[in-house]
Short mmCIF file of C-alpha atoms in Angstrom, two decimals:
data_model
loop_
_atom_site.label_atom_id
_atom_site.label_comp_id
_atom_site.label_asym_id
_atom_site.label_seq_id
_atom_site.Cartn_x
_atom_site.Cartn_y
_atom_site.Cartn_z
CA MET A 31 25.03 204.54 84.38
CA ALA A 32 27.58 206.71 82.61
CA ASP A 33 28.55 208.09 85.99
CA ARG A 34 29.85 204.80 87.32
CA PRO A 35 33.32 205.13 88.84
CA PRO A 36 36.06 203.48 86.69
CA LEU A 37 36.57 200.68 89.22
CA ALA A 38 32.81 200.00 89.22
CA VAL A 39 32.97 199.63 85.42
CA GLN A 40 36.06 197.39 85.62
CA LEU A 41 34.49 195.09 88.19
CA ASP A 42 30.98 195.26 86.61
CA LEU A 43 29.46 196.69 89.80
CA GLN A 44 25.86 197.95 89.91
CA PRO A 45 24.16 200.53 92.13
CA HIS A 46 23.30 199.28 95.59
CA PRO A 47 19.99 200.45 97.31
CA GLU A 48 21.96 201.59 100.33
CA GLY A 49 24.37 203.61 98.21
CA GLY A 50 27.68 202.64 96.63
CA TRP A 51 28.25 199.93 94.03
CA TYR A 52 28.24 196.10 94.38
CA ARG A 53 28.25 192.70 92.69
CA GLN A 54 27.82 189.32 94.24
CA THR A 55 30.92 187.28 93.39
CA TRP A 56 30.20 184.03 95.15
CA ALA A 57 27.41 182.06 96.86
CA SER A 58 28.08 178.79 98.66
CA PRO A 59 26.65 175.74 96.91
CA VAL A 60 25.70 174.43 100.40
CA SER A 61 22.35 175.55 101.71
CA VAL A 62 20.98 175.99 105.24
CA THR A 63 17.37 175.98 106.33
CA LEU A 64 16.67 178.93 108.71
CA SER A 65 14.49 178.48 111.80
CA ASP A 66 11.56 180.06 109.94
CA GLY A 67 11.92 177.42 107.12
CA ARG A 68 13.52 179.74 104.44
CA VAL A 69 16.56 178.31 102.67
CA ARG A 70 19.69 180.34 102.15
CA PRO A 71 23.25 179.57 100.97
CA THR A 72 25.50 179.07 103.99
CA ALA A 73 27.41 182.23 102.84
CA THR A 74 27.59 184.82 100.10
CA LEU A 75 30.33 187.28 99.07
CA ILE A 76 30.13 190.66 97.36
CA TYR A 77 32.42 193.44 96.21
CA PHE A 78 31.26 196.80 97.64
CA LEU A 79 32.72 200.07 96.33
CA LEU A 80 32.06 203.32 98.10
CA PRO A 81 33.41 206.39 96.33
CA ALA A 82 35.33 209.07 98.21
CA GLY A 83 33.23 211.35 100.35
CA GLU A 84 30.10 209.22 100.20
CA SER A 85 28.28 207.22 102.82
CA SER A 86 25.68 204.42 102.73
CA ALA A 87 22.19 204.76 104.24
CA TRP A 88 21.45 203.24 107.63
CA HIS A 89 20.39 199.64 107.07
CA ARG A 90 20.51 196.21 108.65
CA VAL A 91 20.41 192.56 107.61
CA SER A 92 19.49 189.42 109.52
CA SER A 93 22.86 187.73 109.04
CA ASP A 94 26.40 188.40 110.34
CA GLU A 95 28.64 190.30 107.87
CA MET A 96 32.38 190.10 107.80
CA TRP A 97 34.00 193.05 105.99
CA LEU A 98 37.31 192.51 104.18
CA ALA A 99 39.47 195.44 102.95
CA HIS A 100 40.97 195.57 99.47
CA GLU A 101 41.61 199.32 98.74
CA GLY A 102 41.07 202.39 100.87
CA THR A 103 39.50 202.56 104.28
CA VAL A 104 35.84 202.52 105.41
CA THR A 105 34.39 203.27 108.79
CA VAL A 106 31.37 201.16 109.52
CA GLU A 107 29.15 202.84 112.09
CA LEU A 108 27.06 200.47 114.23
CA GLY A 109 23.78 201.93 115.49
CA GLY A 110 22.53 199.16 117.82
CA ASP A 111 19.68 196.68 117.27
CA GLY A 112 16.65 198.83 118.28
CA ALA A 113 13.68 199.80 116.20
CA VAL A 114 15.76 202.66 114.64
CA PRO A 115 19.49 203.36 114.44
CA ASP A 116 20.97 204.92 117.62
CA GLU A 117 23.12 207.50 115.91
CA ALA A 118 24.15 209.21 119.19
CA GLY A 119 25.38 205.96 120.69
CA ALA A 120 26.87 204.55 117.49
CA THR A 121 30.20 202.71 117.67
CA SER A 122 32.62 202.27 114.78
CA VAL A 123 34.58 199.51 113.11
CA VAL A 124 37.42 200.69 110.82
CA VAL A 125 38.20 198.41 107.89
CA GLY A 126 41.28 199.12 105.90
CA PRO A 127 45.08 198.64 105.75
CA GLY A 128 46.25 197.50 109.13
CA SER A 129 42.81 196.37 110.34
CA GLY A 130 41.96 194.13 107.36
CA GLN A 131 38.49 193.03 108.49
CA GLY A 132 35.57 193.92 110.76
CA LEU A 133 32.36 192.21 111.97
CA VAL A 134 28.80 193.57 111.78
CA PRO A 135 26.62 191.29 113.90
CA ALA A 136 23.17 190.18 112.53
CA GLY A 137 20.37 192.66 113.10
CA VAL A 138 22.59 195.63 113.95
CA TRP A 139 21.97 198.99 112.20
CA GLN A 140 24.95 200.02 110.14
CA ARG A 141 26.12 202.63 107.71
CA THR A 142 29.43 202.98 105.90
CA VAL A 143 31.42 206.16 105.63
CA VAL A 144 34.54 206.57 103.46
CA SER A 145 37.03 209.36 103.65
CA GLY A 146 39.16 211.07 100.98
CA ALA A 147 39.67 208.01 98.70
CA ASP A 148 37.48 205.42 97.08
CA ALA A 149 37.24 202.20 99.11
CA LEU A 150 36.72 198.69 97.88
CA VAL A 151 35.77 195.94 100.39
CA SER A 152 34.23 192.51 100.24
CA CYS A 153 31.37 191.53 102.50
CA LEU A 154 30.95 187.88 103.47
CA VAL A 155 27.48 187.25 104.76
CA SER A 156 26.43 184.14 106.68
CA PRO A 157 23.80 182.77 106.37
CA GLY A 158 23.87 184.08 102.82
CA PHE A 159 22.43 187.44 101.90
CA ASP A 160 18.99 187.92 100.41
CA PHE A 161 17.26 191.27 99.88
CA ALA A 162 14.22 189.86 101.74
CA ASP A 163 16.41 190.18 104.91
CA PHE A 164 17.54 193.84 104.12
CA GLU A 165 15.93 196.80 105.84
CA LEU A 166 16.63 200.49 105.22
CA ALA A 167 16.05 202.87 108.10
#
């Protein structure tokens, strides 16, 4: 991990399966039981760093995600909720200075693209994130 960006080292971020770097910073002490009987925290929060010029892989999770900007700007491409991402019909949510936050609804395919500068965001997921609910395209 010698090639971790300096901010990833400073914040103790680890590689994320979708690309970029992350670390969970908070999980609600309050739990919720999902309709299928699984238990999750009501919400979780992570730092997510995407270095300049990179993008994440198409993926989706089964919870809503609220993206909060700290440094730089990301474009979150939304590829619908079909069996595979609809790249041709994708819409975008820009999260950065001036926009501050953006919502990715549960079950929607997404990928994140960053431009010429590293971007650091937080993602608040509710019900809380679990890799069992994470799907790569």
